[in-house]
mmCIF file of C-alpha atoms and ligand atoms in Angstrom:
data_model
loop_
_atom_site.group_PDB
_atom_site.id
_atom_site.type_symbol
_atom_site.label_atom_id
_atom_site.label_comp_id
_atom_site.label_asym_id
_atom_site.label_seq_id
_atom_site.Cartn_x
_atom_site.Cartn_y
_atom_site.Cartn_z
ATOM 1 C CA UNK A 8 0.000 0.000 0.000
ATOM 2 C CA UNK A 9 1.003 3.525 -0.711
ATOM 3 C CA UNK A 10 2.011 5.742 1.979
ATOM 4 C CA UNK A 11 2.567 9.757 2.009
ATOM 5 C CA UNK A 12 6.404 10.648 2.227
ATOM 6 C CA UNK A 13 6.384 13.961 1.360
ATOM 7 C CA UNK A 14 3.763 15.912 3.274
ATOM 8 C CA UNK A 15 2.995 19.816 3.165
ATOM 9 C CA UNK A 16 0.343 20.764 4.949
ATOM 10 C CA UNK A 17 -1.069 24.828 4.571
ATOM 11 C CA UNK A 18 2.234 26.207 3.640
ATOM 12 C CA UNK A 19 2.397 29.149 3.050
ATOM 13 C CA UNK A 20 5.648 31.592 1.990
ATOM 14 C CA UNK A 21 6.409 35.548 1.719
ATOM 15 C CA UNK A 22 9.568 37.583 0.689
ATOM 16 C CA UNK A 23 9.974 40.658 1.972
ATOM 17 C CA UNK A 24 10.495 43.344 -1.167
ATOM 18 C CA UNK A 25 11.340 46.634 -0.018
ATOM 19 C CA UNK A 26 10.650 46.838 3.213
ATOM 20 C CA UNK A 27 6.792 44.804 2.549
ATOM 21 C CA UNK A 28 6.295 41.389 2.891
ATOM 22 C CA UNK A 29 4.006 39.758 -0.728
ATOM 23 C CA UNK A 30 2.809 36.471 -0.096
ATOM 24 C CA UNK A 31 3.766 34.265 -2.914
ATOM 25 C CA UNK A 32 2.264 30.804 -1.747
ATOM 26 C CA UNK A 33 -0.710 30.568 0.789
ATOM 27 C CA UNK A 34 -2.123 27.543 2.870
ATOM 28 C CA UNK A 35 -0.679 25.086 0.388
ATOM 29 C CA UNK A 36 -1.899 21.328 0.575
ATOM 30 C CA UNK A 37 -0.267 18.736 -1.220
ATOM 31 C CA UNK A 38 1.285 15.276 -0.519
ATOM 32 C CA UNK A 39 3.581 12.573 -2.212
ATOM 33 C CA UNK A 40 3.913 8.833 -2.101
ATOM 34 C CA UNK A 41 6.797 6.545 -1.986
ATOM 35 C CA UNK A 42 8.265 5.464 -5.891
ATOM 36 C CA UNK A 43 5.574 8.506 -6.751
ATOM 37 C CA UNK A 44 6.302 10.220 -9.791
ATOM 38 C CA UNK A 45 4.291 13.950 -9.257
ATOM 39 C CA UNK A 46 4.907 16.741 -11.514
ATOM 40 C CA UNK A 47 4.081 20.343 -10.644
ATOM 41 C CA UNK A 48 2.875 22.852 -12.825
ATOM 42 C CA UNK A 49 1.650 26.195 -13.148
ATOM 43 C CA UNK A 50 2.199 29.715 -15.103
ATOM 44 C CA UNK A 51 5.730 31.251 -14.780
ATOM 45 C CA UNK A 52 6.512 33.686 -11.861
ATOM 46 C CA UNK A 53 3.736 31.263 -9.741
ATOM 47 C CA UNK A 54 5.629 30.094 -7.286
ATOM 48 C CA UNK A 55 6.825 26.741 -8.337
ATOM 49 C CA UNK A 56 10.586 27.020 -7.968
ATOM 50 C CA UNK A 57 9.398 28.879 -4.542
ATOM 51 C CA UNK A 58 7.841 25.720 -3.340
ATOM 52 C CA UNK A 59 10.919 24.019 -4.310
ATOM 53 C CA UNK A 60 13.227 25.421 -2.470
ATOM 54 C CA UNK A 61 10.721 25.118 0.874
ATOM 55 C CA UNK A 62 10.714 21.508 0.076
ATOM 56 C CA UNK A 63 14.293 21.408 -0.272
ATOM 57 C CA UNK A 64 15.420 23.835 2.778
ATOM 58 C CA UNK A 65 17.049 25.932 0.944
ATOM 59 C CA UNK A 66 14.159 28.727 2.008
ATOM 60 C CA UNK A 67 12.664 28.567 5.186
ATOM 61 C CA UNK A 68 8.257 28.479 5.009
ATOM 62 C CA UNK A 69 6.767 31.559 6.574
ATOM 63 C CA UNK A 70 3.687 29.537 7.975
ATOM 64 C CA UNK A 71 2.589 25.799 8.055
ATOM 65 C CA UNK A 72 4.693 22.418 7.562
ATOM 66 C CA UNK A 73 6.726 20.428 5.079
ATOM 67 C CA UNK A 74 7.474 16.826 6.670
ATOM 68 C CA UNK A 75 9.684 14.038 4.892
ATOM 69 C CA UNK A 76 8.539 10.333 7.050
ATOM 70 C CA UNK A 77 6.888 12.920 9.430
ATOM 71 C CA UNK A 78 10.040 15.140 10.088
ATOM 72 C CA UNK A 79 9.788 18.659 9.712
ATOM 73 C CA UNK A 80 11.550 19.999 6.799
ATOM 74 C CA UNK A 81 13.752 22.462 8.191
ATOM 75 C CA UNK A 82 17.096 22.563 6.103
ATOM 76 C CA UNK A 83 18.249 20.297 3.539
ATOM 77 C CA UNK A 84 17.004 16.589 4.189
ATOM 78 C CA UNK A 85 19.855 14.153 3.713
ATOM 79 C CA UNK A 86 16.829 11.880 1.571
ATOM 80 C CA UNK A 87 16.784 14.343 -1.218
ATOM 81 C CA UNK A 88 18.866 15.458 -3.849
ATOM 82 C CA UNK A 89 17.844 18.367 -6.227
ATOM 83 C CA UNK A 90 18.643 18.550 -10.147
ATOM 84 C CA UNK A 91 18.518 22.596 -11.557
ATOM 85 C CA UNK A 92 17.800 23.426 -14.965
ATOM 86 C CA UNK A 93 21.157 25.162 -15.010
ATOM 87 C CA UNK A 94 23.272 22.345 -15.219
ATOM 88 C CA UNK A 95 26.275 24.966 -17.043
ATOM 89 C CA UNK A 96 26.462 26.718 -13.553
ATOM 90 C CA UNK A 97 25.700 23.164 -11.289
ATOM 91 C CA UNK A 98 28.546 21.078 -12.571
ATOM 92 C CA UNK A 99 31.810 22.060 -11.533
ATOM 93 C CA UNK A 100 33.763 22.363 -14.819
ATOM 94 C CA UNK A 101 36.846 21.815 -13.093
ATOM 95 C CA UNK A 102 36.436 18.668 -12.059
ATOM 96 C CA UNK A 103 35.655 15.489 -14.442
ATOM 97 C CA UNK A 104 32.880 13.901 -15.109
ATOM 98 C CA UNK A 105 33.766 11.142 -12.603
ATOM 99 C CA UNK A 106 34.959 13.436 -9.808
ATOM 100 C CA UNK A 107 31.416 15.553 -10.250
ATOM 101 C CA UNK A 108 29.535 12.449 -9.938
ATOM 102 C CA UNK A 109 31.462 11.493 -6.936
ATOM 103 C CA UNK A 110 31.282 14.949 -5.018
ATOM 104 C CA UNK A 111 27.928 14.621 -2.612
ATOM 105 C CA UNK A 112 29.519 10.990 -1.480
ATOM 106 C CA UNK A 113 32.549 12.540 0.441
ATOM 107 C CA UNK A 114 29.299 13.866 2.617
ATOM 108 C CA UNK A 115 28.314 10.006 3.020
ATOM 109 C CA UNK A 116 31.525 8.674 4.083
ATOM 110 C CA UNK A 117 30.955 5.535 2.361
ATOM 111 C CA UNK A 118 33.892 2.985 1.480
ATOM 112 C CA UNK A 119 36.342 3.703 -1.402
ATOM 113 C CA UNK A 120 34.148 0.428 -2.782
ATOM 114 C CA UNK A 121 30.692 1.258 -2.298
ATOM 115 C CA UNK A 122 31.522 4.982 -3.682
ATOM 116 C CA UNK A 123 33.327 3.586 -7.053
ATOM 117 C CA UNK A 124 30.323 1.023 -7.496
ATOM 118 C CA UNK A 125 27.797 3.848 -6.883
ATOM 119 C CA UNK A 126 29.457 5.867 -9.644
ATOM 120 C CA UNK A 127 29.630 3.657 -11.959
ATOM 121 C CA UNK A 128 26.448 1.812 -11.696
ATOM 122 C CA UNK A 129 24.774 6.062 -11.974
ATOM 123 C CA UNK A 130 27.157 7.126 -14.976
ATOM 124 C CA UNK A 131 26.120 3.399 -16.890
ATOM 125 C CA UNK A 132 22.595 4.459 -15.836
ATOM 126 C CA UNK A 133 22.525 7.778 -18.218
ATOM 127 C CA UNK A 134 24.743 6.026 -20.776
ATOM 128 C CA UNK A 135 27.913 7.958 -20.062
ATOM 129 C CA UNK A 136 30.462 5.259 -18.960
ATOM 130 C CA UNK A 137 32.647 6.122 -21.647
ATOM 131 C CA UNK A 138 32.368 9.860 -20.486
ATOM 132 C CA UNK A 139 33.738 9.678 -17.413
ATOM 133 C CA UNK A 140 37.017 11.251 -18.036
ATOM 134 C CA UNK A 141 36.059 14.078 -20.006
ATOM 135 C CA UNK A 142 35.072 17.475 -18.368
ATOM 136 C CA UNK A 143 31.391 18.980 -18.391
ATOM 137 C CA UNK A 144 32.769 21.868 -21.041
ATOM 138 C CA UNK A 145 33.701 18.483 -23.329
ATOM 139 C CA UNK A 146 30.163 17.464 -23.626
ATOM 140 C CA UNK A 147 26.691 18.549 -25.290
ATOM 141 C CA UNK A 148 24.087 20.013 -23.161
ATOM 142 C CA UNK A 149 22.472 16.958 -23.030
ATOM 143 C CA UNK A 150 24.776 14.965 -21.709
ATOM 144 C CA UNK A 151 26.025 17.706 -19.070
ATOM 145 C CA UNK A 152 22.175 17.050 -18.173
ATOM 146 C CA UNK A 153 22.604 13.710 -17.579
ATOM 147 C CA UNK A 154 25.834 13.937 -15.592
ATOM 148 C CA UNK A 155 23.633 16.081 -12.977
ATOM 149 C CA UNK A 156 20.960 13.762 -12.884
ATOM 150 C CA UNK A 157 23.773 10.722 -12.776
ATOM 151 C CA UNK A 158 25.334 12.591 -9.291
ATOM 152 C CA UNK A 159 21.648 12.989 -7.832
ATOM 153 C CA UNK A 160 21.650 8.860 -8.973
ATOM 154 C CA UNK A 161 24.828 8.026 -7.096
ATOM 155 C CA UNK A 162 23.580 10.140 -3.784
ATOM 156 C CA UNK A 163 20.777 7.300 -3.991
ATOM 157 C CA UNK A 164 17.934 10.188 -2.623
ATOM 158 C CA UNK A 165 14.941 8.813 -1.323
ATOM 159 C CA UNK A 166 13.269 11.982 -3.109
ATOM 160 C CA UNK A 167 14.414 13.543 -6.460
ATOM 161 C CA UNK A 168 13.642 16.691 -6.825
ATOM 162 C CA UNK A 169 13.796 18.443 -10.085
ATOM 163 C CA UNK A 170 13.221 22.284 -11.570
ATOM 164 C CA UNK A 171 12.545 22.462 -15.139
ATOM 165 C CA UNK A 172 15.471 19.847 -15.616
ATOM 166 C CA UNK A 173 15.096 19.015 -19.105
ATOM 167 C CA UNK A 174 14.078 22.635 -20.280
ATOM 168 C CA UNK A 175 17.093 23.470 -22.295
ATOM 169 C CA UNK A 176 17.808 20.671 -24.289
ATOM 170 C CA UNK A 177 16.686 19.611 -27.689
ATOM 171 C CA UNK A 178 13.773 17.904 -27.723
ATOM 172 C CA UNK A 179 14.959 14.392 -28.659
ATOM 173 C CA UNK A 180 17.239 14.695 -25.316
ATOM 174 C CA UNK A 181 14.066 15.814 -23.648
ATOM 175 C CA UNK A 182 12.202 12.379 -25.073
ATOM 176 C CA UNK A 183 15.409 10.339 -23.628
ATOM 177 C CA UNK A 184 15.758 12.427 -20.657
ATOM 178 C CA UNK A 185 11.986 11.895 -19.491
ATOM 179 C CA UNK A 186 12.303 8.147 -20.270
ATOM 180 C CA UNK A 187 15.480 7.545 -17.888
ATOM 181 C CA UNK A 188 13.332 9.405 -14.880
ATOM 182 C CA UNK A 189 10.473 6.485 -15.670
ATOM 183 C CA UNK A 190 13.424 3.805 -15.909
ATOM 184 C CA UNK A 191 15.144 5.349 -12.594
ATOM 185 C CA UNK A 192 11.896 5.380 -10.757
ATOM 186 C CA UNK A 193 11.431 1.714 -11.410
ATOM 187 C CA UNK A 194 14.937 0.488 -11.053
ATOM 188 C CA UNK A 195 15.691 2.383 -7.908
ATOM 189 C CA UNK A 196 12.262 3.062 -6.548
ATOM 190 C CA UNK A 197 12.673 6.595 -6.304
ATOM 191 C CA UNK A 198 10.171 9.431 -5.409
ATOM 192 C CA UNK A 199 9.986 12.263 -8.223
ATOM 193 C CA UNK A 200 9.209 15.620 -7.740
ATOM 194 C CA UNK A 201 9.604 17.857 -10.777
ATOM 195 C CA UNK A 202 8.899 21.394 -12.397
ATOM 196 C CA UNK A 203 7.877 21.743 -15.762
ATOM 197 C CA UNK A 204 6.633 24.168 -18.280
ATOM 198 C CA UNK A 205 5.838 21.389 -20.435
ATOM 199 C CA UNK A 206 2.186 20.253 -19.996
ATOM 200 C CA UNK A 207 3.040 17.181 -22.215
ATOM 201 C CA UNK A 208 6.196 16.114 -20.169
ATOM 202 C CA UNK A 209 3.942 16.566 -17.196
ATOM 203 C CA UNK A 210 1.728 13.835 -18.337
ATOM 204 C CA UNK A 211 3.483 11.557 -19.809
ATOM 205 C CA UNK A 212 6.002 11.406 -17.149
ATOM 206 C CA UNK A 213 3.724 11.457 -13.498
ATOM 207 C CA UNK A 214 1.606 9.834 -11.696
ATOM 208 C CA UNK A 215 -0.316 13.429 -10.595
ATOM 209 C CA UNK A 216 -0.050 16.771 -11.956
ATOM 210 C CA UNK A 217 -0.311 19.411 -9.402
ATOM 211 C CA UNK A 218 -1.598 22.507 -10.985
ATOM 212 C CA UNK A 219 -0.841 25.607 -8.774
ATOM 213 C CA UNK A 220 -2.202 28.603 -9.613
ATOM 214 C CA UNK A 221 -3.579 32.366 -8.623
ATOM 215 C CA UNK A 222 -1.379 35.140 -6.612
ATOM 216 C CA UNK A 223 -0.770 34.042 -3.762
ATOM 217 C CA UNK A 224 -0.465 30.058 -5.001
ATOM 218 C CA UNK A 225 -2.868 27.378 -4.328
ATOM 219 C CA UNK A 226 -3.318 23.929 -5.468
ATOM 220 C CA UNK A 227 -5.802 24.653 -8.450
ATOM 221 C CA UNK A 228 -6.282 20.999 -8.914
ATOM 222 C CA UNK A 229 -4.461 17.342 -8.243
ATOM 223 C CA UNK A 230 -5.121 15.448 -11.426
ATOM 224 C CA UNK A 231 -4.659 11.344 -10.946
ATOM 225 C CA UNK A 232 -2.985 10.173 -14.497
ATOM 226 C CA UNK A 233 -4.155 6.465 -15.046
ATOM 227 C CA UNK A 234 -2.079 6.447 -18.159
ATOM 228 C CA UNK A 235 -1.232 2.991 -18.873
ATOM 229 C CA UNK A 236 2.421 1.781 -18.210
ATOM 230 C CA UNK A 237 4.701 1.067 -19.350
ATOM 231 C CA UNK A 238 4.615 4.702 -21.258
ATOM 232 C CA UNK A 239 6.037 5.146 -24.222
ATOM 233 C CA UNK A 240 6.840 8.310 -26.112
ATOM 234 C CA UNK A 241 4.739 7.346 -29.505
ATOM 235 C CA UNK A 242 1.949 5.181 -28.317
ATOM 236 C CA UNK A 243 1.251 7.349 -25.471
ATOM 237 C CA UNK A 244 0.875 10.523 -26.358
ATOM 238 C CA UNK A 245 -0.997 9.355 -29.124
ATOM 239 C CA UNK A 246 -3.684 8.059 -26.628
ATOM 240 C CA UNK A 247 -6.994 10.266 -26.239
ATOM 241 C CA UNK A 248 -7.207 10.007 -22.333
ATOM 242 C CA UNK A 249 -3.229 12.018 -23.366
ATOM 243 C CA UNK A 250 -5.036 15.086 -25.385
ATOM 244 C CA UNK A 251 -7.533 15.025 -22.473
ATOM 245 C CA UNK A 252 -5.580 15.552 -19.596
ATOM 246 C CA UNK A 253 -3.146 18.270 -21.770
ATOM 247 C CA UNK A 254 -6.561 20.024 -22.373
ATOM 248 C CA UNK A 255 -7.929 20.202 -19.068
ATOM 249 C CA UNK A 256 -4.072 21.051 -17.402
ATOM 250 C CA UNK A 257 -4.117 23.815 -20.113
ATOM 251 C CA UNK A 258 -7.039 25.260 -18.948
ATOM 252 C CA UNK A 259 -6.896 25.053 -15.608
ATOM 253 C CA UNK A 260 -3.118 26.963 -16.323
ATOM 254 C CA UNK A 261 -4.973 29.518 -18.119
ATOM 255 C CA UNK A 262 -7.469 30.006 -15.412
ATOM 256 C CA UNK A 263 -5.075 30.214 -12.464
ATOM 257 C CA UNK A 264 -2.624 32.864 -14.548
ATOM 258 C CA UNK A 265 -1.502 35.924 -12.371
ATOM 259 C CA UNK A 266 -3.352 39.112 -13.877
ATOM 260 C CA UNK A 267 -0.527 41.170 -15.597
ATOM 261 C CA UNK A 268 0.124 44.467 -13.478
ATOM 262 C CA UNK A 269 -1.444 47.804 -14.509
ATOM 263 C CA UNK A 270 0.242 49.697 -16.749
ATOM 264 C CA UNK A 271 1.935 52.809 -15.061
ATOM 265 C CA UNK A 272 2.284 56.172 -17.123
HETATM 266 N N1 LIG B 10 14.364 35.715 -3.215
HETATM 267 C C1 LIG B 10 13.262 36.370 -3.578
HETATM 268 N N2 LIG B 10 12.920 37.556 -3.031
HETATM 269 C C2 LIG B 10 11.793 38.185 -3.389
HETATM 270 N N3 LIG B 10 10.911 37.728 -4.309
HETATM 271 C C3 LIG B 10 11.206 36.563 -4.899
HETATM 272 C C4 LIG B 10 12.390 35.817 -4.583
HETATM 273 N N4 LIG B 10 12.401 34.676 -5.323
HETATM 274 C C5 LIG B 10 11.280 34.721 -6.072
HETATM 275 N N5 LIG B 10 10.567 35.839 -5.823
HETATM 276 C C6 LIG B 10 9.269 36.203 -6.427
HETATM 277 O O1 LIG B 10 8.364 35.140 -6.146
HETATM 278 C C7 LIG B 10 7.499 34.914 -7.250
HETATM 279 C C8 LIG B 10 7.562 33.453 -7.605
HETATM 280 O O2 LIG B 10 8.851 33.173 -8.129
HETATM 281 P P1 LIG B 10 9.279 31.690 -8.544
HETATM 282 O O3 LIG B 10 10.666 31.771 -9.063
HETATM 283 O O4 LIG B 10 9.007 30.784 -7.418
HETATM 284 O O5 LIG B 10 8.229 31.412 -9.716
HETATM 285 P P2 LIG B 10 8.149 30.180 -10.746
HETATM 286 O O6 LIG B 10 6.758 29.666 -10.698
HETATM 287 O O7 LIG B 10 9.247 29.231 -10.472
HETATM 288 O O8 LIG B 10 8.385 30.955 -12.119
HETATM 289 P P3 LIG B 10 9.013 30.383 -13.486
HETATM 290 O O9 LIG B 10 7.958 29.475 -14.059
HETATM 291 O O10 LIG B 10 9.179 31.604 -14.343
HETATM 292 O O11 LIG B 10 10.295 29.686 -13.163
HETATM 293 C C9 LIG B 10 7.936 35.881 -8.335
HETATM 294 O O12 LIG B 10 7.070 36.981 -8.296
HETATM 295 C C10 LIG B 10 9.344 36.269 -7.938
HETATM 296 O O13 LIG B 10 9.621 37.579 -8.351
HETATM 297 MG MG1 LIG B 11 10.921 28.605 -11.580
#
C-alpha cells in the first residue's frame, strides 16, 4: 500500500520586497507517495521554484509544515537530492565527469568500494560510462544534463527533486531524458518531484499533476494520471485520455494565470 512521504500541509511563503512582505504561496496542501512520480505545474513567476526550495530547505516556510517520514523539513534533508535546470552553472567544470559524480559521497563517508560502485552503476545508468574522463565543457548540453541527474543517482535520494530539468535541451534529449526518470523510478524506486513548463512532459512522465495557480499560489487541482504503463513516447501521447488531460491542465493553467500588473504612465 502507498504511503505519504512527502507531506505539506497549509504552507504558506512571503519575501519581503522593499521593506513589505508579498505572499507568494498561501495555505498550500499537497502530498507525495513513496516510488511517486508527481509533476508540478503552473504559469511562470507562480511560485513553483518557490515551493521548491521550501521543500528542499534551501528557504525557510513563513507559515505551516513540510514533513519528509513525518520530520519537519527544516534545512536540507539528507533523503533528497535536487537537479537545476542550469546544469552549465551546477557542474563544476573543473572537475571530471567522474569526480562531479562522486562529489555529494565525500558527505556520506561511504567505502572507497561502495563509492566507485555507486558511480559507476549512476554514470552506466545515463549512458555515459565512456564519459567519465572528459570534463562537463567536453560534452553537449544533453549529456552535461545527464551527468547532474547521474550525481543525484549516485547520492541514492529517497526523493528527487527536479526544476525544469530538461528545459534546455533539444527535444529528442528531452524524449530520452523523461524516459530515464520512468526507468530510474522503477529500477531504484525513487520518489519524483519535478517542475515543468511542459504540460506534455507533465503527463506523460507522473503519476499526478499538481496545478498551482492564482497570486498568492494554491493547489488549483491534483489530477490522478491512469495512463497505462509502461509509457512510451509514440503510443502514449498518441492516446486520447493524453489530449484530455493536456486540455484540461491547459485550462486550468490559463485560469489560475496571475493578472498582468497595470500599466503605469
Ligand atoms: N528571493 C526572492 N525575493 C523576493 N521575491 C522573490 C524571490 N524569489 C522569487 N521571488 C518572487 O516570487 C514569485 C515566484 O517566483 P518563482 O521563481 O518561485 O516562480 P516560478 O513559478 O518558479 O516561475 P518560473 O515558471 O518563471 O520559473 C515571483 O514573483 C518572484 O519575483
Ligand atoms: Mg521557476
Amino acid at each position: 500500500m502507498s504511503h505519504p512521504q512527502l507531506v505539506v500541509e497549509q504552507l504558506s511563503k512571503s519575501y519581503s520586497v522593499a521593506g513589505s512582505n508579498v505572499q507568494i504561496i498561501a495555505d498550500l496542501t499537497f502530498s507525495v507517495d513513496a516510488g511517486e512520480i508527481v509533476a508540478i505545474v503552473g504559469p511562470s513567476g507562480i511560485g513553483k521554484t518557490t515551493l521548491l526550495k521550501c521543500l528542499t530547505g534551501l528557504q525557510s516556510i513563513t507559515s505551516g509544515t513540510a514533513e519528509i517520514h513525518g520530520k519537519p523539513i527544516e534545512g536540507p534533508p539528507e533523503e533528497m537530492a535536487l537537479v537545476f535546470q542550469e546544469y552549465t552553472r551546477s557542474l563544476m567544470p573543473w572537475l571530471t565527469v567522474e569526480k562531479n559524480v562522486r562529489l555529494p559521497l565525500h558527505h556520506l563517508r561511504l567505502p572507497a568500494i561502495e563509492a566507485d560502485t555507486r558511480v559507476r552503476t549512476a554514470l552506466a545508468s545515463v549512458g555515459l560510462s565512456q564519459a567519465a574522463d572528459r570534463f562537463p565543457w567536453q560534452l553537449s548540453g544533453g549529456m552535461q544534463q545527464r551527468v547532474a541527474i547521474a550525481r543525484a543517482l549516485a547520492y541514492r535520494p529517497e526523493v528527487l527533486v527536479m526544476d525544469e530539468p530538461f528545459a534546455s535541451v533539444d527535444a529528442q534529449t528531452r524524449f530520452e531524458l523523461e524516459d530515464l526518470c520512468l526507468k530510474i523510478r522503477d529500477e531504484f524506486g525513487m520518489t519524483i518531484v519535478l517542475v515543468t513548463h511542459d504540460i506534455d512532459e507533465a503527463v506523460y512522465l507522473s503519476d499526478r499533476v499538481v496545478v498551482l495557480g492564482h497570486r498568492p499560489a494554491v493547489v488549483t487541482r491534483s489530477i490522478d494520471v491512469t495512463l497505462p504503463t509502461p509509457r512510451d513516447q509514440i503510443t502514449t501521447r498518441a492516446l486520447p485520455e493524453f489530449t484530455e488531460l493536456r486540455t484540461e491542465i491547459f485550462e486550468l493553467i490559463r485560469a489560475g494565470a496571475i493578472p498582468a500588473a497595470p500599466a503605469t504612465a
